[in-house]
Short mmCIF file of C-alpha atoms and ligand atoms in Angstrom, two decimals:
data_model
loop_
_atom_site.label_atom_id
_atom_site.label_comp_id
_atom_site.label_asym_id
_atom_site.label_seq_id
_atom_site.Cartn_x
_atom_site.Cartn_y
_atom_site.Cartn_z
CA MET A 1423 -20.02 3.04 25.94
CA LYS A 1424 -19.22 6.56 24.68
CA ASN A 1425 -16.90 9.47 25.22
CA ASN A 1426 -13.66 9.93 27.04
CA LYS A 1427 -12.61 6.45 25.98
CA ASN A 1428 -9.13 6.17 24.46
CA ILE A 1429 -8.68 4.16 21.29
CA TYR A 1430 -5.36 2.76 20.11
CA ILE A 1431 -4.98 1.44 16.53
CA GLU A 1432 -2.16 -0.90 15.47
CA THR A 1433 -1.88 -1.28 11.69
CA TYR A 1434 -0.34 -4.13 9.69
CA GLY A 1435 0.20 -4.59 5.96
CA CYS A 1436 -0.24 -2.28 2.99
CA GLN A 1437 -0.80 1.44 2.49
CA MET A 1438 -4.54 0.68 2.07
CA ASN A 1439 -4.61 -0.47 5.70
CA ILE A 1440 -2.82 2.68 6.86
CA SER A 1441 -5.44 4.73 5.03
CA ASP A 1442 -8.24 2.58 6.52
CA SER A 1443 -6.92 3.10 10.05
CA GLU A 1444 -7.08 6.87 9.42
CA ILE A 1445 -10.74 6.44 8.38
CA VAL A 1446 -11.46 4.39 11.54
CA ALA A 1447 -9.81 7.08 13.71
CA SER A 1448 -11.99 9.72 12.02
CA ILE A 1449 -15.25 7.78 12.52
CA LEU A 1450 -14.50 7.17 16.21
CA THR A 1451 -13.12 10.60 17.13
CA ASN A 1452 -16.28 12.03 15.51
CA ASN A 1453 -18.21 9.85 17.97
CA GLY A 1454 -16.51 11.21 21.04
CA TYR A 1455 -13.59 8.79 21.36
CA HIS A 1456 -9.99 9.97 21.78
CA TYR A 1457 -7.07 8.63 19.78
CA THR A 1458 -3.98 7.62 21.75
CA GLU A 1459 -0.57 6.44 20.49
CA ASP A 1460 0.13 4.85 23.90
CA VAL A 1461 -1.26 1.31 24.16
CA LEU A 1462 -1.09 1.43 27.96
CA LEU A 1463 -3.55 4.35 28.00
CA ALA A 1464 -6.01 2.54 25.72
CA ASP A 1465 -9.55 1.53 26.74
CA ILE A 1466 -10.11 0.08 23.27
CA ILE A 1467 -7.42 -1.55 21.10
CA PHE A 1468 -7.96 -2.17 17.38
CA VAL A 1469 -5.61 -4.30 15.29
CA ASN A 1470 -5.98 -3.58 11.58
CA THR A 1471 -4.76 -6.75 9.96
CA CYS A 1472 -3.18 -8.00 6.75
CA SER A 1473 -3.70 -11.48 5.34
CA ILE A 1474 -1.34 -11.39 2.37
CA ARG A 1475 1.21 -13.81 3.92
CA GLU A 1476 1.20 -16.34 6.76
CA ASN A 1477 3.87 -14.55 8.80
CA ALA A 1478 1.73 -11.38 8.78
CA GLU A 1479 -1.03 -13.35 10.50
CA ASP A 1480 1.37 -14.97 12.99
CA ARG A 1481 2.59 -11.53 14.07
CA VAL A 1482 -0.99 -10.39 14.70
CA ARG A 1483 -1.76 -13.47 16.80
CA LYS A 1484 1.28 -12.79 19.01
CA ARG A 1485 0.17 -9.16 19.54
CA LEU A 1486 -3.39 -10.22 20.41
CA HIS A 1487 -2.02 -12.48 23.17
CA TYR A 1488 0.02 -9.54 24.51
CA PHE A 1489 -3.04 -7.25 24.45
CA LYS A 1490 -5.03 -9.94 26.27
CA SER A 1491 -2.37 -9.90 29.00
CA LEU A 1492 -2.99 -6.15 29.47
CA ARG A 1493 -6.47 -7.03 30.72
CA LYS A 1494 -4.90 -8.12 34.04
CA LYS A 1495 -4.31 -4.42 34.83
CA ASN A 1496 -7.31 -3.12 32.80
CA PRO A 1497 -10.19 -5.66 33.01
CA GLY A 1498 -12.52 -3.44 30.91
CA LEU A 1499 -10.09 -3.32 27.99
CA VAL A 1500 -11.87 -3.96 24.66
CA ILE A 1501 -9.89 -5.71 21.88
CA GLY A 1502 -11.10 -5.51 18.28
CA LEU A 1503 -9.83 -6.98 15.03
CA LEU A 1504 -10.17 -5.09 11.74
CA GLY A 1505 -9.04 -5.64 8.15
CA CYS A 1506 -8.33 -8.60 5.94
CA MET A 1507 -8.08 -11.32 8.62
CA ALA A 1508 -11.51 -10.39 10.04
CA ASP A 1509 -13.94 -12.67 8.24
CA ARG A 1510 -11.81 -15.80 7.97
CA THR A 1511 -10.37 -15.86 11.49
CA LYS A 1512 -13.26 -14.46 13.55
CA THR A 1513 -14.36 -17.84 14.91
CA ALA A 1514 -10.87 -19.05 15.79
CA LEU A 1515 -9.75 -15.81 17.44
CA MET A 1516 -13.03 -14.93 19.13
CA GLU A 1517 -14.52 -18.25 20.25
CA GLU A 1518 -11.60 -20.67 20.38
CA GLU A 1519 -8.84 -18.39 21.60
CA GLN A 1520 -11.08 -15.84 23.40
CA LEU A 1521 -8.81 -13.04 22.21
CA LEU A 1522 -11.43 -10.66 20.82
CA ASP A 1523 -14.58 -8.72 21.77
CA LEU A 1524 -15.20 -7.20 18.35
CA VAL A 1525 -14.49 -8.10 14.69
CA ALA A 1526 -15.16 -5.72 11.79
CA GLY A 1527 -14.29 -6.27 8.12
CA PRO A 1528 -12.90 -3.59 5.73
CA ASP A 1529 -16.41 -2.41 4.71
CA SER A 1530 -17.92 -2.26 8.22
CA TYR A 1531 -16.04 0.63 9.83
CA ARG A 1532 -19.03 2.98 9.78
CA HIS A 1533 -20.75 0.57 12.19
CA LEU A 1534 -17.92 0.63 14.77
CA PRO A 1535 -19.71 3.02 17.19
CA GLN A 1536 -22.74 0.69 17.32
CA LEU A 1537 -20.53 -2.41 17.55
CA LEU A 1538 -18.70 -0.83 20.51
CA GLU A 1539 -22.05 -0.07 22.17
CA GLN A 1540 -22.98 -3.73 21.73
CA VAL A 1541 -19.72 -4.76 23.44
CA GLY A 1542 -20.55 -2.24 26.17
CA THR A 1543 -23.69 -4.27 26.98
CA GLY A 1544 -21.53 -7.38 27.45
CA ARG A 1545 -22.16 -8.99 24.05
CA ARG A 1546 -19.51 -9.71 21.46
CA ALA A 1547 -19.86 -7.87 18.12
CA ILE A 1548 -19.13 -9.09 14.57
CA ASP A 1549 -19.71 -7.40 11.21
CA THR A 1550 -17.70 -8.70 8.25
CA ILE A 1551 -20.23 -8.19 5.46
CA LEU A 1552 -18.58 -6.89 2.30
CA SER A 1553 -20.23 -3.99 0.44
CA VAL A 1554 -20.63 -3.33 -3.30
CA ASP A 1555 -20.54 0.45 -2.93
CA GLU A 1556 -18.85 1.51 0.31
CA THR A 1557 -15.86 3.87 -0.35
CA TYR A 1558 -15.97 6.05 2.82
CA ALA A 1559 -15.93 8.99 0.35
CA ASP A 1560 -17.52 11.41 2.86
CA ILE A 1561 -15.13 10.55 5.70
CA THR A 1562 -12.17 12.90 6.19
CA PRO A 1563 -9.36 10.68 7.48
CA VAL A 1564 -7.49 11.62 10.66
CA ARG A 1565 -3.82 11.60 9.60
CA LEU A 1566 -2.03 9.17 11.90
CA ASP A 1567 1.74 9.03 12.34
CA SER A 1568 2.07 11.65 9.59
CA ASN A 1569 5.12 13.77 8.76
CA GLY A 1570 2.74 16.56 7.71
CA VAL A 1571 4.19 16.45 4.18
CA SER A 1572 2.84 13.21 2.60
CA ALA A 1573 -0.61 11.64 2.87
CA PHE A 1574 -2.56 8.74 1.39
CA ILE A 1575 -5.90 9.15 -0.39
CA SER A 1576 -7.88 5.97 -1.07
CA ILE A 1577 -9.62 6.29 -4.48
CA MET A 1578 -11.15 2.83 -4.81
CA ARG A 1579 -11.69 -0.42 -2.89
CA GLY A 1580 -11.76 -4.09 -3.70
CA CYS A 1581 -10.41 -6.01 -6.69
CA GLU A 1582 -11.80 -8.44 -9.28
CA ASN A 1583 -8.61 -9.62 -10.97
CA TYR A 1584 -8.51 -12.87 -8.97
CA CYS A 1585 -4.79 -13.48 -9.25
CA SER A 1586 -4.64 -17.08 -8.09
CA TYR A 1587 -2.31 -16.43 -5.06
CA CYS A 1588 -4.14 -13.37 -3.77
CA VAL A 1589 -6.65 -13.04 -0.90
CA VAL A 1590 -7.73 -9.48 -1.68
CA PRO A 1591 -10.82 -10.29 -3.81
CA SER A 1592 -12.16 -12.48 -0.99
CA THR A 1593 -11.17 -10.16 1.88
CA ARG A 1594 -11.97 -6.78 0.29
CA GLY A 1595 -14.68 -7.73 -2.21
CA GLN A 1596 -15.83 -6.15 -5.45
CA GLU A 1597 -14.06 -3.25 -7.14
CA ARG A 1598 -15.70 0.16 -6.63
CA SER A 1599 -14.43 3.65 -7.35
CA ARG A 1600 -14.91 6.70 -5.18
CA ASP A 1601 -16.64 9.92 -6.28
CA ALA A 1602 -13.96 11.97 -8.09
CA THR A 1603 -15.17 15.30 -6.64
CA THR A 1604 -14.51 14.06 -3.08
CA ILE A 1605 -10.95 13.03 -4.07
CA VAL A 1606 -10.22 16.48 -5.58
CA ARG A 1607 -11.73 18.14 -2.48
CA GLU A 1608 -9.56 16.02 -0.15
CA THR A 1609 -6.46 16.93 -2.21
CA ARG A 1610 -7.26 20.66 -1.94
CA ASP A 1611 -7.92 20.30 1.79
CA LEU A 1612 -4.57 18.57 2.33
CA PHE A 1613 -2.74 21.23 0.30
CA GLU A 1614 -4.26 23.98 2.45
CA LYS A 1615 -3.11 22.06 5.52
CA GLY A 1616 0.48 22.19 4.22
CA TYR A 1617 0.79 18.71 2.68
CA ARG A 1618 2.84 18.68 -0.51
CA GLU A 1619 2.53 15.05 -1.64
CA ILE A 1620 -0.36 12.62 -1.92
CA THR A 1621 -0.42 8.96 -2.93
CA LEU A 1622 -3.66 7.79 -4.56
CA LEU A 1623 -4.40 4.26 -3.36
CA GLY A 1624 -6.25 1.31 -4.84
CA GLN A 1625 -5.57 -2.38 -5.40
CA ASN A 1626 -5.58 -1.62 -9.15
CA VAL A 1627 -5.85 2.15 -9.65
CA ASN A 1628 -5.72 1.85 -13.45
CA SER A 1629 -9.26 0.47 -13.50
CA TYR A 1630 -10.60 3.49 -11.57
CA SER A 1631 -13.87 4.58 -13.19
CA TRP A 1632 -16.43 7.05 -11.76
CA LYS A 1633 -19.68 7.86 -13.55
CA ASP A 1634 -20.19 11.59 -13.19
CA ALA A 1635 -23.41 13.42 -14.17
CA ASP A 1636 -22.56 13.39 -17.83
CA ARG A 1637 -19.43 11.34 -18.32
CA ILE A 1638 -17.12 8.57 -17.09
CA ILE A 1639 -14.08 9.81 -15.18
CA SER A 1640 -11.18 7.43 -15.96
CA PHE A 1641 -7.94 7.22 -13.99
CA PRO A 1642 -6.03 9.54 -16.39
CA ASP A 1643 -8.95 12.02 -16.11
CA LEU A 1644 -8.80 11.84 -12.32
CA LEU A 1645 -5.02 12.42 -12.37
CA GLU A 1646 -5.49 15.52 -14.55
CA GLN A 1647 -8.06 16.90 -12.08
CA VAL A 1648 -5.93 16.18 -9.00
CA ALA A 1649 -2.76 17.54 -10.64
CA ALA A 1650 -4.63 20.78 -11.41
CA VAL A 1651 -5.30 21.45 -7.70
CA ASN A 1652 -1.85 23.01 -7.29
CA PRO A 1653 1.43 22.51 -9.17
CA LEU A 1654 3.28 22.34 -5.81
CA MET A 1655 1.34 19.22 -4.81
CA ARG A 1656 3.13 16.07 -5.91
CA ILE A 1657 0.95 13.14 -6.94
CA ARG A 1658 1.93 9.47 -6.69
CA PHE A 1659 -0.28 6.39 -7.04
CA ALA A 1660 -0.27 2.65 -6.21
CA THR A 1661 -0.85 0.02 -7.41
CA SER A 1662 -1.02 -0.47 -11.21
CA HIS A 1663 -1.84 -3.70 -13.04
CA PRO A 1664 0.24 -4.25 -16.21
CA LYS A 1665 -2.83 -5.28 -18.25
CA ASP A 1666 -4.50 -1.89 -17.61
CA ILE A 1667 -1.65 0.61 -17.92
CA SER A 1668 -2.59 2.65 -21.00
CA ASN A 1669 -0.61 5.03 -23.22
CA ASP A 1670 -3.22 7.64 -22.30
CA LEU A 1671 -2.18 7.29 -18.64
CA LEU A 1672 1.53 7.49 -19.55
CA GLN A 1673 0.96 10.62 -21.67
CA THR A 1674 -1.00 12.22 -18.81
CA ILE A 1675 1.95 11.62 -16.46
CA ALA A 1676 4.42 12.94 -19.07
CA ARG A 1677 2.33 16.12 -19.55
CA ASN A 1678 2.06 17.08 -15.86
CA HIS A 1679 5.22 18.06 -13.94
CA ASN A 1680 3.68 17.29 -10.55
CA LEU A 1681 2.59 13.75 -11.53
CA CYS A 1682 5.62 11.85 -10.27
CA LYS A 1683 7.82 9.99 -12.69
CA ALA A 1684 7.77 6.69 -10.84
CA ILE A 1685 5.57 3.71 -11.70
CA HIS A 1686 5.13 0.65 -9.52
CA LEU A 1687 4.29 -2.19 -11.97
CA PRO A 1688 4.13 -5.58 -10.21
CA VAL A 1689 5.28 -8.36 -12.57
CA GLN A 1690 5.35 -11.20 -9.98
CA SER A 1691 7.22 -13.52 -12.41
CA GLY A 1692 9.13 -13.35 -15.72
CA SER A 1693 7.85 -16.74 -16.86
CA ASN A 1694 4.73 -17.18 -19.01
CA HIS A 1695 4.16 -20.58 -17.37
CA MET A 1696 3.99 -18.88 -13.94
CA LEU A 1697 2.03 -15.85 -15.16
CA ASP A 1698 -0.58 -18.25 -16.53
CA LEU A 1699 -0.83 -20.24 -13.26
CA MET A 1700 -0.98 -16.95 -11.34
CA ASN A 1701 -3.88 -15.82 -13.59
CA ARG A 1702 -2.11 -12.47 -14.16
CA LYS A 1703 -3.72 -11.99 -17.58
CA TYR A 1704 -0.59 -10.81 -19.38
CA THR A 1705 2.49 -12.46 -20.84
CA ARG A 1706 6.19 -11.66 -20.40
CA GLU A 1707 6.10 -10.08 -23.87
CA ASP A 1708 3.02 -7.94 -23.02
CA TYR A 1709 4.78 -6.71 -19.90
CA MET A 1710 7.98 -5.87 -21.79
CA GLU A 1711 5.93 -3.93 -24.36
CA ARG A 1712 4.46 -1.81 -21.52
CA ILE A 1713 7.93 -1.18 -20.09
CA GLU A 1714 9.08 0.04 -23.53
CA ALA A 1715 6.02 2.31 -23.71
CA ILE A 1716 6.92 3.82 -20.31
CA ARG A 1717 10.51 4.34 -21.44
CA ASN A 1718 9.41 6.00 -24.71
CA ILE A 1719 6.65 8.21 -23.31
CA ILE A 1720 8.24 9.12 -19.94
CA PRO A 1721 12.05 9.06 -20.37
CA GLY A 1722 13.82 8.77 -17.01
CA CYS A 1723 10.74 7.29 -15.28
CA ALA A 1724 11.64 5.05 -12.33
CA ILE A 1725 10.10 1.57 -12.39
CA SER A 1726 9.62 -0.68 -9.38
CA THR A 1727 7.88 -4.00 -9.04
CA ASP A 1728 6.69 -6.95 -6.92
CA ILE A 1729 8.11 -10.46 -7.36
CA ILE A 1730 7.04 -13.81 -5.94
CA ALA A 1731 9.68 -16.57 -5.72
CA GLY A 1732 8.81 -20.24 -5.58
CA PHE A 1733 5.20 -20.21 -6.81
CA CYS A 1734 3.50 -23.59 -7.47
CA ASP A 1735 5.27 -25.76 -10.11
CA GLU A 1736 8.00 -23.13 -10.63
CA THR A 1737 10.90 -24.74 -12.53
CA VAL A 1738 14.53 -23.61 -12.63
CA GLU A 1739 13.81 -22.22 -16.13
CA ASP A 1740 10.84 -20.25 -14.80
CA HIS A 1741 13.06 -18.80 -12.10
CA ARG A 1742 15.72 -17.91 -14.67
CA ASP A 1743 13.04 -16.14 -16.73
CA THR A 1744 12.32 -13.94 -13.71
CA LEU A 1745 16.00 -13.10 -13.25
CA SER A 1746 16.49 -12.32 -16.95
CA LEU A 1747 13.39 -10.09 -17.02
CA MET A 1748 14.65 -8.18 -13.95
CA GLU A 1749 17.95 -7.59 -15.75
CA TRP A 1750 16.19 -6.54 -18.95
CA VAL A 1751 14.00 -3.98 -17.12
CA GLY A 1752 16.77 -2.84 -14.75
CA TYR A 1753 14.31 -2.14 -11.92
CA ASP A 1754 15.05 0.76 -9.59
CA ALA A 1755 13.47 -1.10 -6.66
CA ALA A 1756 11.36 -4.14 -5.89
CA TYR A 1757 9.30 -5.81 -3.16
CA MET A 1758 10.29 -9.46 -3.17
CA PHE A 1759 8.66 -12.35 -1.32
CA LYS A 1760 8.55 -16.14 -1.36
CA TYR A 1761 5.17 -17.69 -2.16
CA SER A 1762 2.97 -18.15 0.92
CA GLU A 1763 -0.16 -20.21 0.25
CA ARG A 1764 -3.29 -18.35 1.48
CA PRO A 1765 -6.68 -19.96 2.24
CA GLN A 1766 -9.67 -18.89 0.08
CA THR A 1767 -7.46 -18.38 -2.99
CA LEU A 1768 -7.62 -20.09 -6.40
CA ALA A 1769 -4.07 -21.41 -5.93
CA ALA A 1770 -4.86 -22.96 -2.54
CA ASP A 1771 -7.92 -24.68 -4.05
CA THR A 1772 -6.39 -25.84 -7.35
CA LEU A 1773 -2.58 -25.88 -7.19
CA ALA A 1774 0.00 -27.63 -5.02
CA ASP A 1775 2.37 -25.54 -2.90
CA ASN A 1776 5.11 -27.92 -4.08
CA ILE A 1777 8.34 -25.91 -4.02
CA PRO A 1778 10.40 -26.85 -0.93
CA GLU A 1779 10.97 -23.94 1.51
CA GLU A 1780 14.75 -24.12 1.14
CA VAL A 1781 14.40 -23.85 -2.67
CA LYS A 1782 12.00 -20.89 -2.24
CA ASP A 1783 14.54 -19.26 0.12
CA GLY A 1784 17.42 -19.87 -2.31
CA ARG A 1785 15.54 -18.37 -5.25
CA LEU A 1786 14.38 -15.40 -3.19
CA ARG A 1787 17.99 -14.82 -2.13
CA GLU A 1788 19.12 -14.76 -5.77
CA ILE A 1789 16.33 -12.30 -6.67
CA ILE A 1790 17.18 -9.99 -3.75
CA ASP A 1791 20.92 -10.08 -4.56
CA LEU A 1792 20.22 -9.25 -8.21
CA GLN A 1793 17.89 -6.39 -7.25
CA GLN A 1794 20.54 -5.00 -4.91
CA GLU A 1795 22.93 -4.83 -7.90
CA LEU A 1796 20.27 -3.28 -10.13
CA SER A 1797 19.32 -0.63 -7.54
CA LEU A 1798 22.99 0.30 -7.06
CA ALA A 1799 23.56 0.46 -10.83
CA SER A 1800 20.44 2.62 -11.20
CA ASN A 1801 21.56 4.98 -8.44
CA LYS A 1802 25.12 5.23 -9.78
CA LYS A 1803 23.67 6.78 -12.97
CA GLU A 1804 22.35 9.65 -10.82
CA ILE A 1805 25.78 10.94 -9.74
CA GLY A 1806 26.33 14.47 -11.04
CA LYS A 1807 22.63 15.01 -11.80
CA THR A 1808 20.56 17.67 -9.99
CA TYR A 1809 17.04 16.88 -8.77
CA GLU A 1810 14.12 18.78 -7.25
CA ILE A 1811 13.68 17.18 -3.82
CA LEU A 1812 10.65 17.55 -1.54
CA VAL A 1813 12.07 17.83 1.98
CA GLU A 1814 10.34 15.32 4.29
CA GLY A 1815 12.26 15.57 7.53
CA LYS A 1816 15.42 14.90 9.53
CA SER A 1817 17.68 12.12 8.23
CA LYS A 1818 18.16 9.12 10.49
CA ARG A 1819 21.89 9.43 9.70
CA SER A 1820 22.50 12.78 11.41
CA ASP A 1821 20.66 15.76 12.88
CA SER A 1822 22.50 18.07 10.52
CA GLN A 1823 20.96 16.37 7.51
CA TYR A 1824 17.51 16.31 5.91
CA PHE A 1825 16.03 13.65 3.66
CA GLY A 1826 13.46 13.83 0.89
CA ARG A 1827 12.62 12.20 -2.43
CA ASN A 1828 12.84 13.17 -6.06
CA SER A 1829 9.99 12.65 -8.53
CA GLN A 1830 11.44 9.17 -9.24
CA ASN A 1831 10.71 8.24 -5.58
CA LYS A 1832 14.42 7.95 -4.76
CA VAL A 1833 15.46 9.02 -1.27
CA ALA A 1834 18.18 11.70 -1.07
CA VAL A 1835 20.07 12.80 2.04
CA PHE A 1836 21.70 16.24 2.15
CA THR A 1837 22.98 18.86 4.58
CA LYS A 1838 20.21 20.95 6.08
CA THR A 1839 19.50 24.40 4.63
CA LEU A 1840 16.91 26.98 5.58
CA SER A 1841 14.27 25.13 3.55
CA GLY A 1842 12.44 22.71 5.86
CA PRO A 1843 9.91 19.86 5.54
CA GLY A 1844 7.28 20.55 2.87
CA GLU A 1845 9.60 22.75 0.81
CA TYR A 1846 11.45 21.95 -2.42
CA VAL A 1847 15.22 22.21 -2.82
CA MET A 1848 17.54 21.47 -5.75
CA VAL A 1849 20.09 18.78 -4.83
CA ARG A 1850 23.13 17.70 -6.89
CA ILE A 1851 23.89 14.01 -6.36
CA THR A 1852 27.48 13.46 -5.24
CA GLY A 1853 27.37 9.84 -4.02
CA VAL A 1854 25.07 6.82 -3.71
CA THR A 1855 24.32 3.55 -1.97
CA SER A 1856 21.88 0.94 -3.34
CA ALA A 1857 19.09 2.55 -1.25
CA THR A 1858 20.02 6.23 -1.00
CA LEU A 1859 21.28 9.20 -3.00
CA LEU A 1860 23.76 11.51 -1.23
CA GLY A 1861 23.89 15.11 -2.32
CA GLU A 1862 24.35 18.83 -1.70
CA VAL A 1863 21.83 21.63 -2.07
CA VAL A 1864 22.64 23.92 -5.01
S1 LIG G 840 -4.55 -7.29 -8.90
FE1 LIG G 840 -4.24 -9.41 -8.28
S2 LIG G 840 -2.63 -9.27 -6.74
FE2 LIG G 840 -3.47 -7.21 -6.97
S3 LIG G 840 -5.05 -7.07 -5.40
FE3 LIG G 840 -6.05 -7.73 -7.29
S4 LIG G 840 -6.12 -9.97 -7.15
FE4 LIG G 840 -4.60 -9.23 -5.67
#
């Protein structure tokens, strides 16, 4: 089964999955397949899945049933499942529910052409073996759904932190870093193609470590090399782990103008009792010390986070500790979720998911309301300031406006000028909402 076949890829979950789908598109278009954004034109449909929360998996199941219904009009339609649900759900989705022809885990994408050939001979195909060294370093991703300004670059795969609620170590395997020279080359290639912002991706980028011919390239070293490609290329990264964020990294960011002044530092909870049960390997006090270091070394740096409400055994005091830490940090933004027990995690095997759903919902509501206040307060401090904004495209608000972000990753909307997407403009902030800065080009 080769050539002239259209592939359609639907991606769920994190930025890593978006980057993986771009790698899959590259592998298959280099094997004679064509990428289509129209599911009705597809001969092969891939769903790149996320397993981080139950509702993510429910959404995928619903889509797979819809795709199965498309077979009525297109009996030869091939349906494949990729990503973090692959290994654990292959039996249920393939044998029991007969929804799939092909299943491939996050480290098996190189084998997709052969797996598709196997399906072409009428046999189902499965490959969910995790690798200890696969990083797809030599694969140039095909940029999907891109604005031509920002792109993701995956610098490492896997994670070994084993936070007790997290599926990633079991779905993505051991931590491995990608060859630094291929990352610098990809950055240069993107700059020449007109991109002006990259986000370096990894589950825990701070533990990036590549053994070069004569030395170890650490994450701060890698940032220096990538920043040196061109001062007009902005560099962001995600995600950091508080136990590994060093002063060396902070000083590297402070020294380089094009290393963005925004750090995403997931805390998950403000309570030491919870941090211990979550196996996060730092205390509230450790975390606060890192926040102070960021504030001292990179004044004006934006800080965002992740928070889980209603984790196992969480008391009212634990919850209050989370709220008080949020206020103390004054986060610019946060991703906030209620705890969703996941199979094949330490928590599912050793702890009880004992906080009632309505209590989880109530606590999550309080956290979201507080963050809304904090984001608004943070944005209000921006009024009157002028920022260098990278123009990304037309604002959803009106055709006469553009939007872009400052180094602090805050979105600004302003009246169009001659400078278009991919160019920098200076914008004075004249008004705000909790999510957006409003301004005028100066
Ligand atoms: S650091 Fe923890 S939460 Fe993040 S991917 Fe690794 S195990 Fe999961």
